[in-house]
Tab-separated table of C-alpha atoms in Angstrom:
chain	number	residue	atom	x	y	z
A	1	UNK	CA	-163.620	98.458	-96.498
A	2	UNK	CA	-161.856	98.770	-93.388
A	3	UNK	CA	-159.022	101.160	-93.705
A	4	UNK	CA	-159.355	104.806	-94.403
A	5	UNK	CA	-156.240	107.394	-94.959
A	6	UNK	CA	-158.005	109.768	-92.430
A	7	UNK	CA	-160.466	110.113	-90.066
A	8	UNK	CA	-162.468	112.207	-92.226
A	9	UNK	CA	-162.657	109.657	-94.982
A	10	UNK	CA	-164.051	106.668	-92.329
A	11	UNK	CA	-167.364	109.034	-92.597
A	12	UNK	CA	-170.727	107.191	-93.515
A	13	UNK	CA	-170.555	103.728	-94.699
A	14	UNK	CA	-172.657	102.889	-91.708
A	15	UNK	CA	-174.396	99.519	-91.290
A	16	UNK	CA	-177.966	98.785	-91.600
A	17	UNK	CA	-179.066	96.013	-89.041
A	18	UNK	CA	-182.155	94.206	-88.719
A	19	UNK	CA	-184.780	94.411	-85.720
A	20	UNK	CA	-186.128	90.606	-85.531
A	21	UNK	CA	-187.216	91.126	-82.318
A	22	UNK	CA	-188.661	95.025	-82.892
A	23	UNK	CA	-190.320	93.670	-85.926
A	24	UNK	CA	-194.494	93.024	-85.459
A	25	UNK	CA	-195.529	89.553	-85.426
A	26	UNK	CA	-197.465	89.148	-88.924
A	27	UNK	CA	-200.095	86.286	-89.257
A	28	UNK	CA	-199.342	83.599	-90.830
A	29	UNK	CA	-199.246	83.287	-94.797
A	30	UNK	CA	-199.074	87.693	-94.616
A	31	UNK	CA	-196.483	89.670	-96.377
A	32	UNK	CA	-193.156	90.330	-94.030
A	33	UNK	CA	-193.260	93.574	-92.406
A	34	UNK	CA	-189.502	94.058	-91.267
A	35	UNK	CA	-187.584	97.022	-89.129
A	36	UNK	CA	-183.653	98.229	-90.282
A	37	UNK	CA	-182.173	100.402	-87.970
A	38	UNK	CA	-179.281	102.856	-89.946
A	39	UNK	CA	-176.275	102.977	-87.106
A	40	UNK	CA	-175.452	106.542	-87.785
A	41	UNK	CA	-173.476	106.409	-84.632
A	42	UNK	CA	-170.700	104.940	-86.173
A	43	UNK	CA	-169.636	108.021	-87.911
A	44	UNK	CA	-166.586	109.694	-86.970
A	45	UNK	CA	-167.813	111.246	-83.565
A	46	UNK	CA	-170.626	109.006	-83.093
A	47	UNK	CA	-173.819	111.322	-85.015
A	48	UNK	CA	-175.217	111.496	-88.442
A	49	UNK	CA	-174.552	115.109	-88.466
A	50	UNK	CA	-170.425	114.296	-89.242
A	51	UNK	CA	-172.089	113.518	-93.151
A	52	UNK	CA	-173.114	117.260	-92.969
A	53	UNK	CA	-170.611	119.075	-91.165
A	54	UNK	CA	-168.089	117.275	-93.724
A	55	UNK	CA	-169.866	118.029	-96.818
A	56	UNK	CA	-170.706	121.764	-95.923
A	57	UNK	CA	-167.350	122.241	-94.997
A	58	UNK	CA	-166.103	120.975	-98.418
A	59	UNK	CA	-168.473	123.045	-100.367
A	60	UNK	CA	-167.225	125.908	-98.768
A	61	UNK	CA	-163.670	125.094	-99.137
A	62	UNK	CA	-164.375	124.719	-103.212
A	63	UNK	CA	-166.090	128.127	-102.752
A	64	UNK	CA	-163.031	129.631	-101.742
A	65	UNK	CA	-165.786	130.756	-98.632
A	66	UNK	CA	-163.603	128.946	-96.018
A	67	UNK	CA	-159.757	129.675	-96.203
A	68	UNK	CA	-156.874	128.140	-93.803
A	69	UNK	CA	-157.109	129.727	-90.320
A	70	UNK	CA	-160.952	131.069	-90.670
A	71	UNK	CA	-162.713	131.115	-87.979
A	72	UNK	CA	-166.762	129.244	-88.462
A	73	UNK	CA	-169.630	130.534	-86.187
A	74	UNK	CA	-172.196	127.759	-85.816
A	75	UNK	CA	-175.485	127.616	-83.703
A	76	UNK	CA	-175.954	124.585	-82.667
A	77	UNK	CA	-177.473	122.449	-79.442
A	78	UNK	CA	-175.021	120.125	-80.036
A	79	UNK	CA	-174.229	116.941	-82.724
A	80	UNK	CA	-173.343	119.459	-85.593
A	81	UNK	CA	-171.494	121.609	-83.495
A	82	UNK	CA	-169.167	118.087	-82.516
A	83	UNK	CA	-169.163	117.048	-85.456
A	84	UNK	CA	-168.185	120.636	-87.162
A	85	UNK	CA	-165.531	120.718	-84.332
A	86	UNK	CA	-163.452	117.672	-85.359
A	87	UNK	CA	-163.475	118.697	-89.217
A	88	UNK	CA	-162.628	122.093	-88.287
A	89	UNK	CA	-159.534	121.002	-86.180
A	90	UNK	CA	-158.283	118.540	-88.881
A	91	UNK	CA	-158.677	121.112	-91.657
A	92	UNK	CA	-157.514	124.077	-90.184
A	93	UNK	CA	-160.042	126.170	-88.528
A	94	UNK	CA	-161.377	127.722	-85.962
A	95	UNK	CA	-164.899	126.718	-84.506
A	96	UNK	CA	-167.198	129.217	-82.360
A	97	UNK	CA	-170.527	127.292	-81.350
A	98	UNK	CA	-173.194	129.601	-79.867
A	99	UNK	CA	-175.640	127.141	-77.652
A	100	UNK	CA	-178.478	127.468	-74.972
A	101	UNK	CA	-177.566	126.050	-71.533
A	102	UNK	CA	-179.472	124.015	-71.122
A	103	UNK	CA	-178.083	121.604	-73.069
A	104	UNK	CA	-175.944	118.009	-71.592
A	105	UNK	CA	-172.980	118.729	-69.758
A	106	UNK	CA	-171.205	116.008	-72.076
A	107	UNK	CA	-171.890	118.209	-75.365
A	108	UNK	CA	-170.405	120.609	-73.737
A	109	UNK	CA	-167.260	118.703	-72.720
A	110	UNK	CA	-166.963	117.111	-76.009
A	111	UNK	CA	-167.169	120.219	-77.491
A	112	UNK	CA	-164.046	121.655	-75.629
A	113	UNK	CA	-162.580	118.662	-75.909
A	114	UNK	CA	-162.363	119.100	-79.411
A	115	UNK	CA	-160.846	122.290	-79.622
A	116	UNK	CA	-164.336	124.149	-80.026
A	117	UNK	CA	-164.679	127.816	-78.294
A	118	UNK	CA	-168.809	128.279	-76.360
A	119	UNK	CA	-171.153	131.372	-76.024
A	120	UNK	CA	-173.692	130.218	-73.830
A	121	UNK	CA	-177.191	131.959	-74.567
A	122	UNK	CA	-179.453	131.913	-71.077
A	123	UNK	CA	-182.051	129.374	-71.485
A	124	UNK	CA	-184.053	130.750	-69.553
A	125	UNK	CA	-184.496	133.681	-72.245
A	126	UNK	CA	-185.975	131.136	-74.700
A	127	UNK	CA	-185.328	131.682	-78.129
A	128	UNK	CA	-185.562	135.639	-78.044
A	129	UNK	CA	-182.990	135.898	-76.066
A	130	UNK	CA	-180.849	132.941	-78.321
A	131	UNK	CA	-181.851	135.673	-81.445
A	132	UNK	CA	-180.445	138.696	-79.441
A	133	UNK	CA	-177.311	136.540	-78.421
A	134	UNK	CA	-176.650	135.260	-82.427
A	135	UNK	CA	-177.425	138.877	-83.807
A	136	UNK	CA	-174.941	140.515	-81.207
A	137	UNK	CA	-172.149	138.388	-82.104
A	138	UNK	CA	-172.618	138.235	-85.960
A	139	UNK	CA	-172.364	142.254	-85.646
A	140	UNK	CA	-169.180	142.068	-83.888
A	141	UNK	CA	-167.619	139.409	-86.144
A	142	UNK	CA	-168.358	140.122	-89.696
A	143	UNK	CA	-165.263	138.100	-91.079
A	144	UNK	CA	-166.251	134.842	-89.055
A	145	UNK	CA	-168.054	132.222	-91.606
A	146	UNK	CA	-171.234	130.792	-91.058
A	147	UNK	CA	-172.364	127.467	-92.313
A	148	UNK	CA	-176.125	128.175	-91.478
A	149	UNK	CA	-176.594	124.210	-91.330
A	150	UNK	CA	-180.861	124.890	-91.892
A	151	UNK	CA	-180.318	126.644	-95.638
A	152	UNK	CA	-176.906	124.862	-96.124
A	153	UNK	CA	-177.338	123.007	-99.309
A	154	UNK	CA	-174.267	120.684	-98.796
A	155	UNK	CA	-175.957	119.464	-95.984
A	156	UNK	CA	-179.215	117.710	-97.843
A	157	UNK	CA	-176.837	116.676	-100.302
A	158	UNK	CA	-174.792	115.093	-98.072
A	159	UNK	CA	-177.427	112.657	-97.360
A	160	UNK	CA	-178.702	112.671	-101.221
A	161	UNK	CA	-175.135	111.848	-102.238
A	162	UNK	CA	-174.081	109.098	-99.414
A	163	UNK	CA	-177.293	107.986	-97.016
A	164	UNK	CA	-179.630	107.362	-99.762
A	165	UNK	CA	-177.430	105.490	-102.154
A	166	UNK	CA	-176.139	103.372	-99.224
A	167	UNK	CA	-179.444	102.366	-97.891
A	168	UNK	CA	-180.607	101.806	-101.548
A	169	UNK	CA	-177.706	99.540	-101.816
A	170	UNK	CA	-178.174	97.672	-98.897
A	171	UNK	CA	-182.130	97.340	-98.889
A	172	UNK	CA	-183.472	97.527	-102.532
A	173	UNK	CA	-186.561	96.504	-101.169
A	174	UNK	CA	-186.973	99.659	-98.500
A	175	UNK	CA	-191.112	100.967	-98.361
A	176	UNK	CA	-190.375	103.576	-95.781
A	177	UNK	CA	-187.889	106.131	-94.589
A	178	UNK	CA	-188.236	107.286	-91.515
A	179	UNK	CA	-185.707	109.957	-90.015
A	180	UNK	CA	-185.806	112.913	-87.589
A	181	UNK	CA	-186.619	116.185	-88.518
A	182	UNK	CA	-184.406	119.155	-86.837
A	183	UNK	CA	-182.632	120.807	-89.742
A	184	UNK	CA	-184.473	119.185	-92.295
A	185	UNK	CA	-181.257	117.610	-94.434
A	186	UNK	CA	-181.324	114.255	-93.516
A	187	UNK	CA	-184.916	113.585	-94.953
A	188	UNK	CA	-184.759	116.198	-97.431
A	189	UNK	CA	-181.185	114.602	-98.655
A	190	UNK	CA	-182.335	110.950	-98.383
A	191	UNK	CA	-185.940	111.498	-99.841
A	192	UNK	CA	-185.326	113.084	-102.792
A	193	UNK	CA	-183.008	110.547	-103.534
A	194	UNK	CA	-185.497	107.480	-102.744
A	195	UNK	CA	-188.143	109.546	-104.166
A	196	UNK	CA	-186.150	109.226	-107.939
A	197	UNK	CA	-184.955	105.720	-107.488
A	198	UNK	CA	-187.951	103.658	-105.488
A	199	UNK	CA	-191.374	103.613	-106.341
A	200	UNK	CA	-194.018	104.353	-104.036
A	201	UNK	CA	-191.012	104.719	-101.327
A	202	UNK	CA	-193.260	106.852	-97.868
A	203	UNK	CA	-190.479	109.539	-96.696
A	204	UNK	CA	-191.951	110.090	-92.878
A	205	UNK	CA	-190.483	112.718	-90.495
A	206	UNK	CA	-190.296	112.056	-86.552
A	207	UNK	CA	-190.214	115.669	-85.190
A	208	UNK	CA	-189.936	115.885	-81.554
A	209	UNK	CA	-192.267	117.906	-79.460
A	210	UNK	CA	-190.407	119.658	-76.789
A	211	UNK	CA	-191.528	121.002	-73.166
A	212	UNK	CA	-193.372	124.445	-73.224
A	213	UNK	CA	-190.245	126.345	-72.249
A	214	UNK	CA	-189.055	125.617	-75.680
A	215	UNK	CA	-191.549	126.728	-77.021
A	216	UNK	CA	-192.049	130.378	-75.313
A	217	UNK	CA	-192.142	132.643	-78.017
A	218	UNK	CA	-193.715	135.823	-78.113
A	219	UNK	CA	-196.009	135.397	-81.108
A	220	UNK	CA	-196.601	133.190	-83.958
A	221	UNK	CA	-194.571	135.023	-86.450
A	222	UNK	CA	-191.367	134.675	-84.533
A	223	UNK	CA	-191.577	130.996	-85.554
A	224	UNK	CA	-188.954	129.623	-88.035
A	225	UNK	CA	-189.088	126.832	-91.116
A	226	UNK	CA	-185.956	125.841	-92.085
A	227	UNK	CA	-185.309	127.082	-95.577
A	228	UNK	CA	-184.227	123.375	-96.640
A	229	UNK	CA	-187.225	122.602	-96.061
A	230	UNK	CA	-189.679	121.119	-98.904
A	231	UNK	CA	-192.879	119.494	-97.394
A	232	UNK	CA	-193.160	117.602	-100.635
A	233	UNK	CA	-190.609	115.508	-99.669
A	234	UNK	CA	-192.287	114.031	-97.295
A	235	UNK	CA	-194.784	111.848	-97.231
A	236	UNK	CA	-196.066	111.930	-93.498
A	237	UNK	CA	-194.537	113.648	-89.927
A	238	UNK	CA	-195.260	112.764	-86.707
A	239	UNK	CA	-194.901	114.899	-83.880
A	240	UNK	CA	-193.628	112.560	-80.810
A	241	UNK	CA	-193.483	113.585	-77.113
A	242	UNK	CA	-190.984	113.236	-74.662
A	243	UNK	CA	-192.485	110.383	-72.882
A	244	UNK	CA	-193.100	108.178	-76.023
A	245	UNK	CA	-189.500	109.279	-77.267
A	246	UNK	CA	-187.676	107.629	-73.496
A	247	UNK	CA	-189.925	104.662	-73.850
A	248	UNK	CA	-188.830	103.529	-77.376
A	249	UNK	CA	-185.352	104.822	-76.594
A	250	UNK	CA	-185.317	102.322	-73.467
A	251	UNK	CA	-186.819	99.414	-75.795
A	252	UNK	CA	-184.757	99.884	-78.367
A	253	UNK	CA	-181.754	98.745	-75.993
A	254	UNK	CA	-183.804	96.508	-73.803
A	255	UNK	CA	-185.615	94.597	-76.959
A	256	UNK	CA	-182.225	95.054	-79.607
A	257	UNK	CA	-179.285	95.854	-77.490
A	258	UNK	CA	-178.955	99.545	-79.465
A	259	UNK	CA	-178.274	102.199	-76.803
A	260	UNK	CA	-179.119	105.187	-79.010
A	261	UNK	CA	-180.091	108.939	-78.154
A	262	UNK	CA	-183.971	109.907	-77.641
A	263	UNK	CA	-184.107	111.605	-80.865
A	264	UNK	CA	-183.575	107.785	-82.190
A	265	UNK	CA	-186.847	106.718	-79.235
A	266	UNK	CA	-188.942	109.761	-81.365
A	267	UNK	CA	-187.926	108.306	-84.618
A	268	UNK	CA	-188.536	104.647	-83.660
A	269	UNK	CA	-192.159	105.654	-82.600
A	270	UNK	CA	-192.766	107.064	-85.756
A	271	UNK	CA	-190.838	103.564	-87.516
A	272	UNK	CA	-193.386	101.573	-85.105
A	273	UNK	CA	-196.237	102.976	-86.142
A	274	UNK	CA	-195.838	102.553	-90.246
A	275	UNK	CA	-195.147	99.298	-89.054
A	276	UNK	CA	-198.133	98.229	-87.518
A	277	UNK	CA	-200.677	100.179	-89.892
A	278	UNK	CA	-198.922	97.837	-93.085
A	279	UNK	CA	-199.626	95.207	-90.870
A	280	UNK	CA	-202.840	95.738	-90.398
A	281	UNK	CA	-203.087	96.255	-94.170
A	282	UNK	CA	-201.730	93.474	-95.168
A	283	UNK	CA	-198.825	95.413	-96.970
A	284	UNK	CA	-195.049	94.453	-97.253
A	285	UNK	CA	-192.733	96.519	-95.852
A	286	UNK	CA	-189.159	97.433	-94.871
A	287	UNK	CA	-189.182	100.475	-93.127
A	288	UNK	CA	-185.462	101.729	-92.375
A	289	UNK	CA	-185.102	104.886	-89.663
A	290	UNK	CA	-181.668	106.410	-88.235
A	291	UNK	CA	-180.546	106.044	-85.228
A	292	UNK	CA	-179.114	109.393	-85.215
A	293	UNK	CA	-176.859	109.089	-82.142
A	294	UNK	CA	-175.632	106.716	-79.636
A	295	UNK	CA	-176.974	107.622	-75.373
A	296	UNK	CA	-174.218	108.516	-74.196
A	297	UNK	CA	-174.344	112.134	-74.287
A	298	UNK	CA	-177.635	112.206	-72.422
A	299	UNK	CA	-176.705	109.479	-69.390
A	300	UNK	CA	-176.309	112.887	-67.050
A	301	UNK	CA	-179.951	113.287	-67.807
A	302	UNK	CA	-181.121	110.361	-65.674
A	303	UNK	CA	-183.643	109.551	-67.849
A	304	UNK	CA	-182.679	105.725	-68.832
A	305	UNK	CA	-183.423	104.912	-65.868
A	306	UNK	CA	-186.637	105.819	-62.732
A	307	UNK	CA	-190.530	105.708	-64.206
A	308	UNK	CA	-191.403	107.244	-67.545
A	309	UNK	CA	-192.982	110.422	-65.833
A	310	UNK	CA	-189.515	110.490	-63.680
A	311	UNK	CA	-187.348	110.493	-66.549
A	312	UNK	CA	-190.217	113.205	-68.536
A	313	UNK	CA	-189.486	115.625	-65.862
A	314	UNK	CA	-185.687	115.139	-66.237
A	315	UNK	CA	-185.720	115.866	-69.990
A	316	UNK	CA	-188.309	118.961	-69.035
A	317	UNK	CA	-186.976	122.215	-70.987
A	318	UNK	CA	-183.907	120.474	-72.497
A	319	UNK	CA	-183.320	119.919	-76.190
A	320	UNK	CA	-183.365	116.507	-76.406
A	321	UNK	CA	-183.273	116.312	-79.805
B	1	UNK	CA	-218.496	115.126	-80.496
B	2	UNK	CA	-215.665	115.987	-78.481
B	3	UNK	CA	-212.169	116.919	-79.625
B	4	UNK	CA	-209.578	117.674	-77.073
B	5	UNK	CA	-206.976	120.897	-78.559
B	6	UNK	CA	-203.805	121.561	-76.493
B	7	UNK	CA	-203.289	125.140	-76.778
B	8	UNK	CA	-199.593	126.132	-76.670
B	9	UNK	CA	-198.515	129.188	-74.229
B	10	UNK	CA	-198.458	132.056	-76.736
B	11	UNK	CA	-202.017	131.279	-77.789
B	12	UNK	CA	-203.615	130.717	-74.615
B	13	UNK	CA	-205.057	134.510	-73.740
B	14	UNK	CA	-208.020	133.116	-76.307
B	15	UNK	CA	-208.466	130.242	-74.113
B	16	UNK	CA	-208.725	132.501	-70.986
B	17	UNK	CA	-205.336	130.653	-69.927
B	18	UNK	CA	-206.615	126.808	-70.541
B	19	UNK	CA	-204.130	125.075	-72.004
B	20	UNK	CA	-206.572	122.095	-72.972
B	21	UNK	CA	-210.180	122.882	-74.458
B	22	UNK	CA	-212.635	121.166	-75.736
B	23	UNK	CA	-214.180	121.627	-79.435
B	24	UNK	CA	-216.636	119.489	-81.906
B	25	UNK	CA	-215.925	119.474	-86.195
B	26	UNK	CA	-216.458	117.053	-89.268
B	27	UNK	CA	-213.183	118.841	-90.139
B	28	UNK	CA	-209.972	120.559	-88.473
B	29	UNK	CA	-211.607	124.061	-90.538
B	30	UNK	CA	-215.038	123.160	-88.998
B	31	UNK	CA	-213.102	122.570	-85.599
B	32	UNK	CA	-211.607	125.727	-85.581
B	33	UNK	CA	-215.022	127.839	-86.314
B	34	UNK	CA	-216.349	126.000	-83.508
B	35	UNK	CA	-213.548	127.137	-81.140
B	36	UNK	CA	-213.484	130.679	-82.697
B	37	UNK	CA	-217.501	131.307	-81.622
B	38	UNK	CA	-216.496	130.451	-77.709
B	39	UNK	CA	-212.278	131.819	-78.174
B	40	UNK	CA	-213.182	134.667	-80.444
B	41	UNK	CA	-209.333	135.705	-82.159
B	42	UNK	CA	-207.526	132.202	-82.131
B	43	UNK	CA	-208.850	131.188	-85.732
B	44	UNK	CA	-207.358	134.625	-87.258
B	45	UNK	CA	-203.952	133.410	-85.680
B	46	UNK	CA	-204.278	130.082	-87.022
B	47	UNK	CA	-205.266	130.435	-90.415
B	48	UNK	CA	-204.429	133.095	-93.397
B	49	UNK	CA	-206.809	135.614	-94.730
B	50	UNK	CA	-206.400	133.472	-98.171
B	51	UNK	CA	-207.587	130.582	-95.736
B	52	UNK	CA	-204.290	128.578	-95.275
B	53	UNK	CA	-202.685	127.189	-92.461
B	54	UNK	CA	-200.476	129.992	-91.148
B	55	UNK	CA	-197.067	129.197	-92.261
B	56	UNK	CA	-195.535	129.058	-88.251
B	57	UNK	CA	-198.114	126.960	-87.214
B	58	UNK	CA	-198.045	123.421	-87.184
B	59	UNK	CA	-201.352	121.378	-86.426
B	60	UNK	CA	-201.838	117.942	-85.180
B	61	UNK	CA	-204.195	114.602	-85.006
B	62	UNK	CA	-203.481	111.964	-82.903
B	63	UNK	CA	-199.510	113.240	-82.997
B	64	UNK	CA	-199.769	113.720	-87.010
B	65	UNK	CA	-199.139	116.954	-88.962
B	66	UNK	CA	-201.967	118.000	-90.725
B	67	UNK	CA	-200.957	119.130	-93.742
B	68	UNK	CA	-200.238	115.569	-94.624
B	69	UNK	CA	-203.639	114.826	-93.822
B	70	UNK	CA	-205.542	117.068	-95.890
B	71	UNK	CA	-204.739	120.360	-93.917
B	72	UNK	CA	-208.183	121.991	-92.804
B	73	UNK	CA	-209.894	119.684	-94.728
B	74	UNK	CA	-208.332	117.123	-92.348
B	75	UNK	CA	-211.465	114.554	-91.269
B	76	UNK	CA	-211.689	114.364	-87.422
B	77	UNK	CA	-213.584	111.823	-85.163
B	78	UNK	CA	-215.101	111.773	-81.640
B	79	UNK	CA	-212.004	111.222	-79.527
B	80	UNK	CA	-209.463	112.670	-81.403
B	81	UNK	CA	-206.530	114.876	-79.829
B	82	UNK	CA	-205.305	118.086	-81.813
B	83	UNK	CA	-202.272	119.627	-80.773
B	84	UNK	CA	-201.309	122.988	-81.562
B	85	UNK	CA	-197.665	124.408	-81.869
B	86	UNK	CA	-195.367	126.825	-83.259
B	87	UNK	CA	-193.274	125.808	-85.720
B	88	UNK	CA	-189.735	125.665	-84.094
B	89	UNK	CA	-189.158	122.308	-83.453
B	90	UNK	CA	-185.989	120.401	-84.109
B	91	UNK	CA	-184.230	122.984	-81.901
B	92	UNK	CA	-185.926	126.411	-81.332
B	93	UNK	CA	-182.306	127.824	-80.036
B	94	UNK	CA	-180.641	126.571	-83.227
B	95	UNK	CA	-183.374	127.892	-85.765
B	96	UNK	CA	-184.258	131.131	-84.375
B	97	UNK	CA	-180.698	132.156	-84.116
B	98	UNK	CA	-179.455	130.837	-87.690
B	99	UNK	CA	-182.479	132.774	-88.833
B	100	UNK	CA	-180.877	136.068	-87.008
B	101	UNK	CA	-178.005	135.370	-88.119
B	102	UNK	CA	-178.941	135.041	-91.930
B	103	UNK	CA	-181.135	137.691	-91.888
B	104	UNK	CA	-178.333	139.940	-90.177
B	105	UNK	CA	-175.908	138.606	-93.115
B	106	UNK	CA	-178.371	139.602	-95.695
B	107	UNK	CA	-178.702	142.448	-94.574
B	108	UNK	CA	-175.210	143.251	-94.363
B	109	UNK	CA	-174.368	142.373	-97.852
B	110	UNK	CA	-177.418	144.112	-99.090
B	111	UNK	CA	-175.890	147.616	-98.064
């Protein structure tokens, strides 16, 4: 289908492409072992997260949460808060995004760009001081709606309701499912769906593993699981570093011509390695993973091009993810 | 049998400040006794008094979580590299202050 009655209803519908030359080598006379890449980027504003922001937005609406004029308060470090931005401005609302810093200068343009206000929380405060920031402004704005994307159960089913039937559709044959794992929808969404319909189907989560700024806490039990989250879902997660995240994120458009984000390099790594251990088993497989976002948000970082350690420093303390 | 264990920041006043140390263990739960005799505290902030995995913490071999893996009964080998983190990946900024936020909400509404 090629022509939609609004931008809103061009979301999802994105294609699945083969990786011929991503794909292992298998010897000869072995089952195939085959890579699908899920172009998320070709949503709306170029990120998976314009599934969620749609359908949370939606569920709200039918709520009677979210009325004409309503102002939304969402924290986000970036694709949701896009994403939120452009179905806020066609529906009629108001979008305040609250955001570290230390995030890409082009998030930050597109966000304006779209018609979204910013409240920058220091970075250099870590999360406390992003808690202190968030808890500050809720108190002042009682009447402003909050999505809360990481309990929001529109946003799983977003991806239970459109991803999962779509890659069913377009691979019946799918082993794997391999997706990143930030707020926890897109494999909790897709998973459960692929869980009901395909036997045997291995849900596996690529979760980034940040620098150790990101990670300054104060203690243990200031740490946070998303309340979407169900770790029986899942049938594996990987934790990927920065390094091996720029490296697949490099090969994916060196190798397949995909210029993707390096959420997509994390996710890859994660695809790669299923991969090679049904290989080595001797198993069939189609493993499909998202490529959650196109690069070119994160070309200011530097880090497509230089050495591997060059471009690990660059993405030191951001959110690449 | 040596296991290398990245320490993350918050943790590292057991480790006398060493972010990398080195430990021996059948098992991740064996592991951690190990390290506990020479980093006397860190097991207590790993793992529950019912013996769990501390619900913040997330535990890795070789890059994979272990709770997929059998969770302390998770077999290691010479070699292997545990990592140890707090669970606020995917975007500490974005989960710690949704988490505010809710909890500021529910408490609002509870009143």
């Amino acid at each position: 289908m090629a022509r939609y009655d609004s931008l809103l209803d061009a979301c999802g519908g994105t294609p699945l492409v083969g990786l011929p030359r991503l794909s292992p080598t298998v010897p000869d006379g072995a089952p195939p072992v085959r890579l699908w890449a899920k172009l998320e980027d070709r949503n709306p504003t170029g990120s998976i997260k314009d599934r969620a922001a749609l359908f949370m937005v939606r569920a709200a609406e039918e709520a009677g949460r979210l009325r004409p004029g309503d102002t939304i308060l969402e924290p986000t470090s970036g694709n949701t808060g896009i994403s939120l931005a452009m179905v806020a401005k066609l529906r009629g609302y108001r979008l305040v995004c609250v955001m570290p810093e230390n995030v890409s200068t082009e998030r930050v343009q597109l966000l304006r760009m779209y018609g979204a206000e910013i409240i920058f929380s220091p970075a250099a405060g870590g999360s406390n001081q992003a808690v202190a920031t968030a808890k500050q402004i809720a108190a002042e704005h009682p009447d402003w709606v909050m999505l809360f994307q990481y309990g929001n159960e529109a946003n799983a089913r977003a991806h239970y309701e459109t991803t999962g039937p779509e890659l069913l559709h377009d691979l019946p044959t799918i082993t794997h499912f391999v997706a990143g794992l930030g707020t926890t929808g897109t494999l909790m969404g897709t998973g459960r769906y692929l869980r009901e319909k395909v036997d045997g189907i291995q849900v596996v989560a690529a979760e980034p593993r940040y620098g150790e700024l990101v990670y300054g806490l104060r203690n243990i039990d200031e740490g946070y699981v998303p309340e979407l989250y169900d770790a029986t879902v899942l049938s594996r997660r990987f934790s990927v570093g920065t390094r091996d995240a720029v490296l697949r994120t490099r090969q994916l458009v060196e190798v397949e011509g995909i210029f993707a984000g390096f959420s997509t390099g994390a996710i890859l790594h994660a695809a790669l390695a299923v991969a090679h251990e049904a290989v080595r088993d001797g198993r069939r497989a189609d493993v499909a993973f998202v490529v959650a976002d196109g690069g070119w948000k994160y070309l200011s970082t530097g880090a497509y091009g230089g050495t591997l350690a060059d471009a690990e420093d660059a993405l030191e303390g951001q959110l690449w993810a | 049998m040596a296991i290398e264990v990245r320490i993350p920041t918050i943790l590292r006043s057991y480790t006398g400040g060493a972010k990398v140390v080195e430990g021996s263990g059948d098992t991740l739960g064996d592991l951690l006794a190990d390290l506990d005799s020479r980093h006397g505290g860190l097991r207590a902030r790993l793992v529950t008094d019912a013996g769990a995995l501390h619900r913040f913490v997330n535990v890795y071999v070789n890059d994979e979580d272990v709770r997929f893996l059998g969770a302390l009964d998770a077999k290691l080998n010479d070699g292997d590299s545990v990592t140890i983190l707090p669970a606020v990946a995917g975007g500490a900024f974005g989960f710690a202050a949704a988490a505010a936020i809710a909890g500021h909400r529910a408490a609002v509404a509870a009143r």
